[in-house]
XYZ file of C-alpha atoms in Angstrom:
597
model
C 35.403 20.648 -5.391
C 34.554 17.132 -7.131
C 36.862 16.656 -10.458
C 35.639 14.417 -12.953
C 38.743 12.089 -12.001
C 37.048 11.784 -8.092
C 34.080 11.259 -9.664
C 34.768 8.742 -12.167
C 36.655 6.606 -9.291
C 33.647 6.767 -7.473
C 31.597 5.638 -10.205
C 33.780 2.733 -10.750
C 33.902 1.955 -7.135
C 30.053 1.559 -6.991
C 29.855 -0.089 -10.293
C 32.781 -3.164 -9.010
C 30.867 -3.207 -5.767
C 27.268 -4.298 -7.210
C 26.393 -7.474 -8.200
C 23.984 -7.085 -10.811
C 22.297 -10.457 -10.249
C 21.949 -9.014 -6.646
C 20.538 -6.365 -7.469
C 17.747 -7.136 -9.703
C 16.667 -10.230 -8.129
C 15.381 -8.004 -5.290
C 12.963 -6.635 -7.883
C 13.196 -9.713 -10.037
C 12.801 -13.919 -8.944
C 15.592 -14.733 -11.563
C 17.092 -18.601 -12.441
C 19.907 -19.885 -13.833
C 20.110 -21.283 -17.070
C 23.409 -21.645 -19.151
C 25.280 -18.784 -18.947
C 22.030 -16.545 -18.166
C 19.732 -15.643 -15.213
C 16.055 -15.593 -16.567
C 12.945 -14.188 -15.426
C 9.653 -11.998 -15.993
C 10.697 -8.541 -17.247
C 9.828 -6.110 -14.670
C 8.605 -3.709 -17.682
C 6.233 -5.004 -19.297
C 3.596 -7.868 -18.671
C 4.684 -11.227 -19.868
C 3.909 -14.816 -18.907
C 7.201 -16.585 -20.556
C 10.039 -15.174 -19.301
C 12.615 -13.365 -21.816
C 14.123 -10.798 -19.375
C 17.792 -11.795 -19.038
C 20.713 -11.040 -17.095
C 24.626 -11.903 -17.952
C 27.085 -11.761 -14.650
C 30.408 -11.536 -16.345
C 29.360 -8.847 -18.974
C 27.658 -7.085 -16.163
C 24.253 -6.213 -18.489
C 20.390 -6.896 -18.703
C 18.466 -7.400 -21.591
C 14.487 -8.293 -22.059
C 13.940 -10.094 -25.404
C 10.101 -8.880 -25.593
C 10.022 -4.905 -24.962
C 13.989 -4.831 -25.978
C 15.062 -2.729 -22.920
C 18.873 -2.944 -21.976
C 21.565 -1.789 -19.831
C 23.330 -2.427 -17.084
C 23.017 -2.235 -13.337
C 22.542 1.824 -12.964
C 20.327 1.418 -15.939
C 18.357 -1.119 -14.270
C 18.319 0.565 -11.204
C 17.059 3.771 -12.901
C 13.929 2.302 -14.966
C 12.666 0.123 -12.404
C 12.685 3.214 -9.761
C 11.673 5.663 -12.331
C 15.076 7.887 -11.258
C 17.845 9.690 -13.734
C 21.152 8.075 -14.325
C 23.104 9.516 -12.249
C 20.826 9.010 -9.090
C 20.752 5.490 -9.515
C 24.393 5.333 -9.408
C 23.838 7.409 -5.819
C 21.237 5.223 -4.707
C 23.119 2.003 -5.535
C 25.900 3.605 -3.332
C 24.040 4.400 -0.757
C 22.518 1.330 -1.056
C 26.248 -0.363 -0.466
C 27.644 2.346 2.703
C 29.686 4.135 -0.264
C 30.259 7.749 0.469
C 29.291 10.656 -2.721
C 31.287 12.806 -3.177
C 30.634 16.492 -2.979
C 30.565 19.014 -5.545
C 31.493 22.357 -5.150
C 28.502 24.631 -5.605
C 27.668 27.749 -7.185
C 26.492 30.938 -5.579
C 23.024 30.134 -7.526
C 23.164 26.775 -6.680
C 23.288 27.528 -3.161
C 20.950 30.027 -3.169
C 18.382 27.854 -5.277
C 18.423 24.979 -2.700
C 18.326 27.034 -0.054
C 14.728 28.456 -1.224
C 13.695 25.108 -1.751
C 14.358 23.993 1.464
C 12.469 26.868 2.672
C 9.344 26.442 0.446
C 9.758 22.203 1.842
C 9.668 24.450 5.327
C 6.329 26.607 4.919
C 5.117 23.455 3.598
C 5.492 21.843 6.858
C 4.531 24.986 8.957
C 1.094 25.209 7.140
C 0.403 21.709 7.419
C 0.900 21.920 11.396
C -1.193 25.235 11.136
C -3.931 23.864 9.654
C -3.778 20.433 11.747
C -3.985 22.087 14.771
C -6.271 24.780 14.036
C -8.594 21.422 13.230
C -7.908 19.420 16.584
C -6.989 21.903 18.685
C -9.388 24.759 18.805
C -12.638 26.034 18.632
C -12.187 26.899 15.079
C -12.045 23.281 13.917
C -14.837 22.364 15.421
C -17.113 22.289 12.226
C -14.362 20.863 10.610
C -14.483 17.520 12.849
C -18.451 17.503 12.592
C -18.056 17.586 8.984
C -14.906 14.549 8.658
C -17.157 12.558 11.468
C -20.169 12.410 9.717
C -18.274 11.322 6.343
C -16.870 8.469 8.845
C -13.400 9.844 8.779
C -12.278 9.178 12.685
C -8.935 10.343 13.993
C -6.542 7.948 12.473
C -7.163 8.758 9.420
C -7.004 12.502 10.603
C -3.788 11.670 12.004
C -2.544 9.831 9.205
C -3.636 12.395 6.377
C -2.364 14.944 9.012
C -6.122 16.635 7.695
C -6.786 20.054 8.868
C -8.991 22.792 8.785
C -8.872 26.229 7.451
C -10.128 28.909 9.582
C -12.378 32.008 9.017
C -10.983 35.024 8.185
C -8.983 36.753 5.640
C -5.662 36.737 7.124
C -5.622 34.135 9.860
C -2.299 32.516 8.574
C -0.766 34.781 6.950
C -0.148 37.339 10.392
C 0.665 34.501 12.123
C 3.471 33.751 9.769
C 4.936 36.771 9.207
C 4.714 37.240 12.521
C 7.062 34.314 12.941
C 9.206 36.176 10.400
C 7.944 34.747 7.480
C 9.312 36.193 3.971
C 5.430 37.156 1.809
C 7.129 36.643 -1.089
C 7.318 32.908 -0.456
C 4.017 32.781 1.233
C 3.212 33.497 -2.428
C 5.786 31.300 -3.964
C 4.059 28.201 -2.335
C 0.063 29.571 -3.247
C -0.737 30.248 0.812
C -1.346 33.797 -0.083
C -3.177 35.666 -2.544
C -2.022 39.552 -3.472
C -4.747 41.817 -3.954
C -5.265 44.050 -6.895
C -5.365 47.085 -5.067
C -2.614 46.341 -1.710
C -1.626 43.669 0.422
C -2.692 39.468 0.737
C -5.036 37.606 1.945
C -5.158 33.894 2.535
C -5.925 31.525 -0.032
C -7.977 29.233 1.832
C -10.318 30.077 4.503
C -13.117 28.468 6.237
C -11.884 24.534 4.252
C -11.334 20.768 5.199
C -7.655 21.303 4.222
C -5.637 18.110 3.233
C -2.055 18.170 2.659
C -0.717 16.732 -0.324
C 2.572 14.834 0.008
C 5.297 13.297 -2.577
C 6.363 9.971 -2.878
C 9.064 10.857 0.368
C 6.228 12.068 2.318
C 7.017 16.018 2.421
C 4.585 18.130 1.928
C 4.480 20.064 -1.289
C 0.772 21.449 -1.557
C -2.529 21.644 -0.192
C -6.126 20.508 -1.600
C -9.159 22.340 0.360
C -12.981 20.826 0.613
C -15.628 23.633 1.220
C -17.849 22.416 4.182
C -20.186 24.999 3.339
C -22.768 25.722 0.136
C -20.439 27.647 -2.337
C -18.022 26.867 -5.061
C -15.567 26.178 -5.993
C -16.124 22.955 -3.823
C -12.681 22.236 -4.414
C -9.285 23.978 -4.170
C -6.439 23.312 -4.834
C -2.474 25.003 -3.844
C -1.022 26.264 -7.540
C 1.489 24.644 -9.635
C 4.788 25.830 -8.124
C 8.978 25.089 -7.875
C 7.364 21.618 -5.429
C 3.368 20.941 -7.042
C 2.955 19.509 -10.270
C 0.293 17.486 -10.557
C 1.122 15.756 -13.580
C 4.161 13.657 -10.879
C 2.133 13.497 -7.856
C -0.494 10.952 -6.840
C -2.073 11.563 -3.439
C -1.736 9.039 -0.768
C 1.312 6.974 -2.869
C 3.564 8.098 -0.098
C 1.469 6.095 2.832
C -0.129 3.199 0.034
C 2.869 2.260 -1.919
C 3.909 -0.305 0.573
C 0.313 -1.287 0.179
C 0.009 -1.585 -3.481
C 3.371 -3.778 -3.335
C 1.760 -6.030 -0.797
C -1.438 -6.656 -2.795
C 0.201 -6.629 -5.939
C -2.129 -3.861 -7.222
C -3.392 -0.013 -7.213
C -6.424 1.580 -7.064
C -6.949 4.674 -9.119
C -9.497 6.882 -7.653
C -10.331 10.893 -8.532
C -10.477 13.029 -5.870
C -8.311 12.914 -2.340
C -11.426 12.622 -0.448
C -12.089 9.061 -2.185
C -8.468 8.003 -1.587
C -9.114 8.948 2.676
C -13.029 7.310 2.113
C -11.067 3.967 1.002
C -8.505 4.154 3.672
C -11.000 4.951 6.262
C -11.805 1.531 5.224
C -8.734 -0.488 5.356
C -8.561 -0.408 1.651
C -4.909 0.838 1.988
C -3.682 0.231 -1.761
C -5.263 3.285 -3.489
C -4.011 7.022 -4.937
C -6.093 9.852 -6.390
C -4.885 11.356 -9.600
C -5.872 15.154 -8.115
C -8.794 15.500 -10.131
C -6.444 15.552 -13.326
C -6.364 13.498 -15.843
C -4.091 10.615 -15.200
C -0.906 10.973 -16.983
C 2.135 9.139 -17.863
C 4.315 10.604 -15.105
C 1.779 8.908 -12.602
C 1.412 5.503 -14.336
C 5.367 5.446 -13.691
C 4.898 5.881 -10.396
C 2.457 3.102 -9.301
C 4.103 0.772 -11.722
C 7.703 0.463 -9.808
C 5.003 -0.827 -7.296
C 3.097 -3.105 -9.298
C 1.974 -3.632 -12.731
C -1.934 -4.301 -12.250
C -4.208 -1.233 -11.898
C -7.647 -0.926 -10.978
C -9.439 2.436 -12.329
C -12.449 3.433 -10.594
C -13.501 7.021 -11.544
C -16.550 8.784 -11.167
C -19.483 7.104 -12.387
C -20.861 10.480 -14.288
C -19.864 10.638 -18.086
C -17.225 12.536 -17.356
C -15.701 9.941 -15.399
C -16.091 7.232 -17.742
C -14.271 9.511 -20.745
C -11.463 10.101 -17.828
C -11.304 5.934 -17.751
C -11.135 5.700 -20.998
C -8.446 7.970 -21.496
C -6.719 6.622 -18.403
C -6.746 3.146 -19.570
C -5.165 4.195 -22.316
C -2.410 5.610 -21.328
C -1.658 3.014 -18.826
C -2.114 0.258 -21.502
C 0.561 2.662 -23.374
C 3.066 2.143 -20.150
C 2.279 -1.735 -20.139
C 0.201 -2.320 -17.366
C -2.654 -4.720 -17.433
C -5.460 -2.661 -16.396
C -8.867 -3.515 -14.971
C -11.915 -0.883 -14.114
C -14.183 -1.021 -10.877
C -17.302 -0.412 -12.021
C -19.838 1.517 -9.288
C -23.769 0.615 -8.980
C -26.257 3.109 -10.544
C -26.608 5.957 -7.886
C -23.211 6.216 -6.886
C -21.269 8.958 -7.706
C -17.908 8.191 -6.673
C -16.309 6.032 -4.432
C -16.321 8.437 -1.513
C -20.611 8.069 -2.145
C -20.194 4.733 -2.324
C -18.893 3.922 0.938
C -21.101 6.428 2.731
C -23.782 4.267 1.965
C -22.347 0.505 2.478
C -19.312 -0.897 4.123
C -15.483 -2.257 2.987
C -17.212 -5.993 2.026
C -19.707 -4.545 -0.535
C -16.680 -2.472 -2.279
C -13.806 -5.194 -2.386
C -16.863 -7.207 -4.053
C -17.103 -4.529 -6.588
C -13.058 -5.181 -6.703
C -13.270 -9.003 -7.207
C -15.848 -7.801 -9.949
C -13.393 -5.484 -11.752
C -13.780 -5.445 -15.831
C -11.162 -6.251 -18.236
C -10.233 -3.263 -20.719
C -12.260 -4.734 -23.422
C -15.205 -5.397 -21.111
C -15.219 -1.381 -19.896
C -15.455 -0.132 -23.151
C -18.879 -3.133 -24.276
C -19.874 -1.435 -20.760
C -19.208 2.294 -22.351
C -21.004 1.485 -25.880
C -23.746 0.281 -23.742
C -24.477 3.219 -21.528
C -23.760 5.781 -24.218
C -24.865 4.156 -27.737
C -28.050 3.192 -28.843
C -26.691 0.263 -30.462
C -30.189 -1.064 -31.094
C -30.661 0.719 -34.996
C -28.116 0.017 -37.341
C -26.520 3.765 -36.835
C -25.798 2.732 -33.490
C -24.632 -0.942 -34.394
C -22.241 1.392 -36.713
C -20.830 3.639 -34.226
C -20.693 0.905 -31.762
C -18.408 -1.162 -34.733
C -16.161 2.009 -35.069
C -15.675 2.218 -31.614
C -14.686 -1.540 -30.806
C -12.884 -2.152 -33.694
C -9.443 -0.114 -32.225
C -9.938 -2.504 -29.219
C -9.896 -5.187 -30.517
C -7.172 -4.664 -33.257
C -4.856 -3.810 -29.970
C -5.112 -7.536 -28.724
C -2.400 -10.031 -29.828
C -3.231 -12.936 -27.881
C -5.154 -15.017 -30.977
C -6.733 -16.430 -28.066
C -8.536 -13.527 -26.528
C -8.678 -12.073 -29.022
C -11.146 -14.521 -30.889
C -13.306 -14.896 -27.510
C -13.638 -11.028 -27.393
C -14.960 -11.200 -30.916
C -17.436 -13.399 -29.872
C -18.732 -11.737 -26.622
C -18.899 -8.172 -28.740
C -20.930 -9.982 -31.289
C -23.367 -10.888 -29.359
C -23.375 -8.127 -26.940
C -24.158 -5.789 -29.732
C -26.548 -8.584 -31.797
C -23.785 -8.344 -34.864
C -22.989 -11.399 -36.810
C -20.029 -12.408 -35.744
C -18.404 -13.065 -39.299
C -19.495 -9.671 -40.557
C -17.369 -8.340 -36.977
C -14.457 -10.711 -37.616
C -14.387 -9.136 -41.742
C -14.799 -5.722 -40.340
C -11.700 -6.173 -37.833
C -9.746 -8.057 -40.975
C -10.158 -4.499 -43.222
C -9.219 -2.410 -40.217
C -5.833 -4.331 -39.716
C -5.077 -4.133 -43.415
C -5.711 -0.653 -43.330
C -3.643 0.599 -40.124
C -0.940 -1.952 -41.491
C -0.884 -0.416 -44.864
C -1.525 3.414 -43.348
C 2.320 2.490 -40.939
C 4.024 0.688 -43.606
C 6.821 2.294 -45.137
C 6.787 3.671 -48.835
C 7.723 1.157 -52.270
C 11.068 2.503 -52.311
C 11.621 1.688 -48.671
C 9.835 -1.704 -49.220
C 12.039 -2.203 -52.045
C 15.069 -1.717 -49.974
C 14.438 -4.349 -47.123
C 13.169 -7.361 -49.585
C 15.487 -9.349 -48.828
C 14.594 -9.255 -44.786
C 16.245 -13.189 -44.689
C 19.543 -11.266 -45.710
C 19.022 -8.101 -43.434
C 18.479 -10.390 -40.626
C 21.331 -12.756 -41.112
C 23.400 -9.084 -41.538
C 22.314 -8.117 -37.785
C 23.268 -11.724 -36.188
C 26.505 -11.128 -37.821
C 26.925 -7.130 -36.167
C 26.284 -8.412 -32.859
C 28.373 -11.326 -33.458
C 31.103 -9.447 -34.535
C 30.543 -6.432 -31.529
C 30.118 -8.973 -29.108
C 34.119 -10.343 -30.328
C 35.291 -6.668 -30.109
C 34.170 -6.276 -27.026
C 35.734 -9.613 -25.758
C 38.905 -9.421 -27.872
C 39.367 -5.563 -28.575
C 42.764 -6.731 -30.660
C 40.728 -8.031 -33.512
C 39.393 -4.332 -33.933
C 41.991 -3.308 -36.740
C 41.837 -6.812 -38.502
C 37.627 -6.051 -38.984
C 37.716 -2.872 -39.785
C 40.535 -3.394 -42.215
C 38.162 -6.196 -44.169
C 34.267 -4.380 -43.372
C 34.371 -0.635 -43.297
C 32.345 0.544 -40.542
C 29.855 2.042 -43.205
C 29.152 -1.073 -44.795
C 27.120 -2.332 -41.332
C 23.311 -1.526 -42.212
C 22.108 -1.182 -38.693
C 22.782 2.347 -37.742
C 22.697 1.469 -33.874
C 25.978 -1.262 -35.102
C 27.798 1.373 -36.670
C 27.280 4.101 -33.642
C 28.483 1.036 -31.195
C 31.448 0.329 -33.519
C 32.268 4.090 -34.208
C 32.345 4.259 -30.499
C 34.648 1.182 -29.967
C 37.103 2.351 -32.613
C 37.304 5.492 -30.655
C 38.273 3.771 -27.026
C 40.666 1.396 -28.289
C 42.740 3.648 -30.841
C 42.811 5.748 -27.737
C 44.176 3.408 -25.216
C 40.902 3.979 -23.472
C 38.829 1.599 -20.973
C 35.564 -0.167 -22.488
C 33.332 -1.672 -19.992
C 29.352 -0.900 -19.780
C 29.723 2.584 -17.846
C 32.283 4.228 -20.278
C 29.862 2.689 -23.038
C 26.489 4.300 -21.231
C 27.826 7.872 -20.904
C 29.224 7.388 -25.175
C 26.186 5.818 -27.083
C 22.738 6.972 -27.586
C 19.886 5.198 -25.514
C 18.963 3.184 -28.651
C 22.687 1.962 -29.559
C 23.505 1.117 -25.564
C 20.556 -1.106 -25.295
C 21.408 -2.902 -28.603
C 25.035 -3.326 -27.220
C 23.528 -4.472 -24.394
C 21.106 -7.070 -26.671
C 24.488 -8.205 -28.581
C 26.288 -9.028 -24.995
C 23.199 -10.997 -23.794
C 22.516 -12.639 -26.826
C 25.859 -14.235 -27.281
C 25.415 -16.115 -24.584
C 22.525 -17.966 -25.956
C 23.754 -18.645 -29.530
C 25.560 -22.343 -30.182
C 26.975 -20.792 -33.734
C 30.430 -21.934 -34.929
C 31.094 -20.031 -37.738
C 34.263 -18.195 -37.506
C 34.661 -14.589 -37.752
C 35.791 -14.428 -41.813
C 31.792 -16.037 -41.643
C 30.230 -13.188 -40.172
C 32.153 -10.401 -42.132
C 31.145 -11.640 -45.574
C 27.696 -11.889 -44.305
C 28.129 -8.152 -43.745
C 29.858 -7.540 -47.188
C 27.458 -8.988 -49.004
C 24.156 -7.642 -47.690
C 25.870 -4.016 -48.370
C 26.546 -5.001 -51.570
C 23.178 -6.577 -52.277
C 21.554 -3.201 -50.602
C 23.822 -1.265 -53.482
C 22.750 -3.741 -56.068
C 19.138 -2.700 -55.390
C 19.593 0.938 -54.868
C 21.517 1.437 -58.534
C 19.186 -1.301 -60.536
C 16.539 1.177 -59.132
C 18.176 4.183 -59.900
C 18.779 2.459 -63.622
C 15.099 2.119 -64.005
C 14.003 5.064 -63.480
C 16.502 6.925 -65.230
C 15.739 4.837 -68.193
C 12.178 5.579 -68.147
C 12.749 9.805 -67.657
C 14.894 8.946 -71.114
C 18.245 10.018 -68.909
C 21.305 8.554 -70.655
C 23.080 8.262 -67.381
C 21.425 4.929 -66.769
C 24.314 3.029 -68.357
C 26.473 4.705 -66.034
C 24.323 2.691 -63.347
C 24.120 -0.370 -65.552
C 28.137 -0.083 -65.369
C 27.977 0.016 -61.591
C 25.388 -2.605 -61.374
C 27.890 -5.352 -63.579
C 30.704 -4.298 -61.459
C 28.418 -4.770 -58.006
C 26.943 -7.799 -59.516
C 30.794 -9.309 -59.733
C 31.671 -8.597 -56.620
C 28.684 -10.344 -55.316
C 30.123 -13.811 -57.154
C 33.360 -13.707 -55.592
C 31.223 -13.539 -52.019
C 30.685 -16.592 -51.116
């Protein structure tokens, strides 16, 4: 049985093995300057580089989207993994053995099942497969992927295969091979009747497994090759499917995607297999689903550009737009591949013309704002001036999301004459609608009245991380600090979590390095510790400690200062005599203040 004194040595061994610069420069191109590595954070788009990386303090810190950590916390953002397995993929990573924990009875028994339902999984897939190239039953199957041009690679690669007729075709053959029913229905491959017994869920289908990101397979999507409905169907959610985390095809395109240095973002599996039929290697399908956060993850440890290219019906385009949005949301820049009138989807598309016409329709792809001029045009009459209006509503969120000045001006432009709107009336209109989503986020008076001195409130944050950053280094000059600045008396709550925290390790003869530091402080405080670290590094100021701690002082005095003077007030005007007790407090505050200097 693992003790948390085995496991904690194991953690440390990892953690003294890895080189941090090491380790991100194989997902980052970093370089040296000063103290600091430098380069393009990794998580989110930037041109100027502010992701940075300090060797000796052993964290990571990116100045623009303020992520932070250190090597496991790297390690686990850019591959979209927990904690803890980052630390077990780092050491696998480095020949380092994990150790074991004892586990439960339930434990056991839990993984066991899973490994079965991973088992069926495979079974079924070889079922179906064969049933598809082996017999007579898969003949219509084959006529049907031939004339869609789907030869037998792709077959092969897919590992595509064919349900056959009848109501019970798998299932006796798998309980024949022993096969518990009760995870035949666990994994969806059976269906119980109302009245007695099962029958199989799909019959007479193109079936096409669906994989994870490892390549097993965890459930099944199934094309009727016959007039019916539902054209479509699909294994349900269980213990392995989820569609919201899987993206069909990532397991075989991800090396793809990396190559190219972009996804494509189809609907349907059978558009994903019509673009790899086609050496267009670099796309998923979202399942049909709408595409969700889970999946944007996904692509983006792969790359951070992503083409959409949806069906071309209206409910398609509302799918983009919602896509688009949630991907801008996760920070990657985003394009849409827009398909000529009479094209359905991309499957359609390619039935009808060859790889060259689509990667022109790729070298074509439409910016964000572009998609949604292309949206307003297909769906608003923006020729009367209710249209012009609704088309103005519409745009007006798009274009209040740009920050570039830059693009944002020549966007202004193109919508203005797009729509035939004069472009000062657009530029006025997008003016009131940033005063108005500034003014519905901004904070109440009181809060407002709190923070006025932001000069002060700033200097008072250089001078937390200044003074954390000196703990850390120098953990003797805890008691001196704390005896001169009560912890309190720090306004940034993440300062006084990190210092709470640091108080606690030293008075307790305890270790402090970035892994004790990860598994004590909130996600919020570790990255700002991890800011403080970094940023030291970069700052040429001399003034001494005594400096930074009246800095401190003061701006909780000053906060004080404001919060009783506004107390005063208003207990004056309610005609409550205890405002000269606050006038009292104020004079003695006010003193105080004077003797700061």
């Amino acid at each position: 049985m693992i003790d948390n004194i085995t496991y904690n040595d194991f953690v440390n061994k990892v953690h003294s093995s890895s080189d941090i610069i090491k380790v991100i420069s194989a997902y980052v191109p970093l370089k040296k300057r000063g103290h600091n590595y430098w380069g393009c954070c990794p998580f989110h788009q930037e041109k100027t580089p502010s992701f940075s990386v300090v060797p000796d303090e052993g964290f990571f810190y990116c100045f623009g989207c303020h992520t932070g950590g250190n090597v496991f916390k790297f390690l686990s953002l850019v591959e979209n993994i927990s904690y803890g397995d980052a630390i077990k993929l780092q050491a696998e990573r480095l020949n380092i053995p994990i150790p074991q924990k004892k586990k439960s009875d339930r434990e056991i028994e839990h993984e066991n099942n899973i490994k079965n339902l991973y088992r069926i999984h495979e079974m079924a897939q070889a079922f179906f497969h064969n049933c598809l190239t082996k017999t007579s039953y898969g003949k219509p199957g084959l006529l049907y992927l031939k004339k869609r041009g789907i030869n037998n690679d792709i077959i092969n690669l897919f590992h595509l295969g064919f349900a056959p007729p009848g109501w019970d075709k798998l299932s006796s053959a798998f309980i024949k091979r022993g096969i518990n029913e009760n995870l035949l229905l666990q994994v969806g491959l059976i269906v119980k009747k109302k009245t007695s017994g099962y029958y199989d869920r799909f019959r007479e289908r193109i079936i096409i497994p669906i994989k994870d990101e490892k390549g097993r397979t965890v459930g099944f999507g199934a094309r009727l090759i016959k007039d019916g409905q539902p054209k479509y169907l699909n294994s349900p959610e269980t213990l392995l499917f989820n569609k919201r985390n899987l993206l069909f095809g990532l397991n075989e395109s991800k090396k793809y995607i990396r190559q190219y240095d972009y996804a494509i973002i189809v609907e349907g599996y059978m558009d994903a297999i019509a673009l790899a039929s086609h050496n267009i290697a670099n796309s998923v399908a979202s399942l049909g689903t709408a595409f969700t956060a889970e999946q944007c993850k996904k692509i983006l440890r792969y790359t951070s550009n992503i083409y959409f290219c949806y069906d071309g019906d209206s409910a398609g385009q509302n799918a983009t737009l919602r896509a688009l949005s949630i991907a801008r949301g996760q920070h990657a820049a985003v394009k849409v591949i827009l398909l000529p009138d009479g094209s359905k989807d991309p499957d359609e598309f390619l039935q009808k013309h060859d790889a060259a016409a689509f990667n022109k329709l790729i070298d074509n792809a439409v910016s964000f704002i572009d998609f949604h001029l292309h949206y307003i045009m297909q769906n608003i009459d923006y020729t009367s001036l209710e249209g012009k209006l609704k088309a103005v509503s519409f745009i007006l969120p798009i274009l209040s999301s740009i920050d570039n000045l830059v693009e944002s001006n020549a966007y202004a432009v193109k919508v203005s004459q797009t729509l035939g709107i004069d472009e000062t009336d657009l530029r006025n209109e997008l003016q009131k609608y940033r005063k108005h989503s500034n003014q519905s986020s901004a904070p109440s008076n009181f809060q407002i009245s709190q923070t006025i001195n932001s000069a002060g409130d700033s200097a008072a944050i250089k001078a937390g991380r200044h003074i954390i950053t000196r703990i850390w280094q120098e953990p003797d000059v805890l008691d001196y600090i704390l005896a001169t600045t009560p912890i309190n008396e720090f306004e940034n709550k993440q300062h006084r979590e990190i210092l709470t925290f640091l108080t606690e390790q030293i008075h307790n003869n305890n270790f402090i390095n970035d892994i004790t530091a990860s598994e004590k402080l909130s996600d919020d405080s570790y990255t700002e510790l991890s800011r403080c670290l970094v940023e030291k590094k970069n700052t040429n100021e001399s003034k001494l400690l005594d400096d930074y701690l009246k800095i401190i002082h003061r701006a909780h005095l000053e906060k004080s200062y404001l919060e009783h003077s506004l107390r005063a007030d208003e207990l004056e005007r309610s005609g409550d005599d205890r405002f000269q007790q606050e006038l009292i407090k104020i004079q003695r505050i006010r003193k105080e203040m004077d003797g700061v200097k």
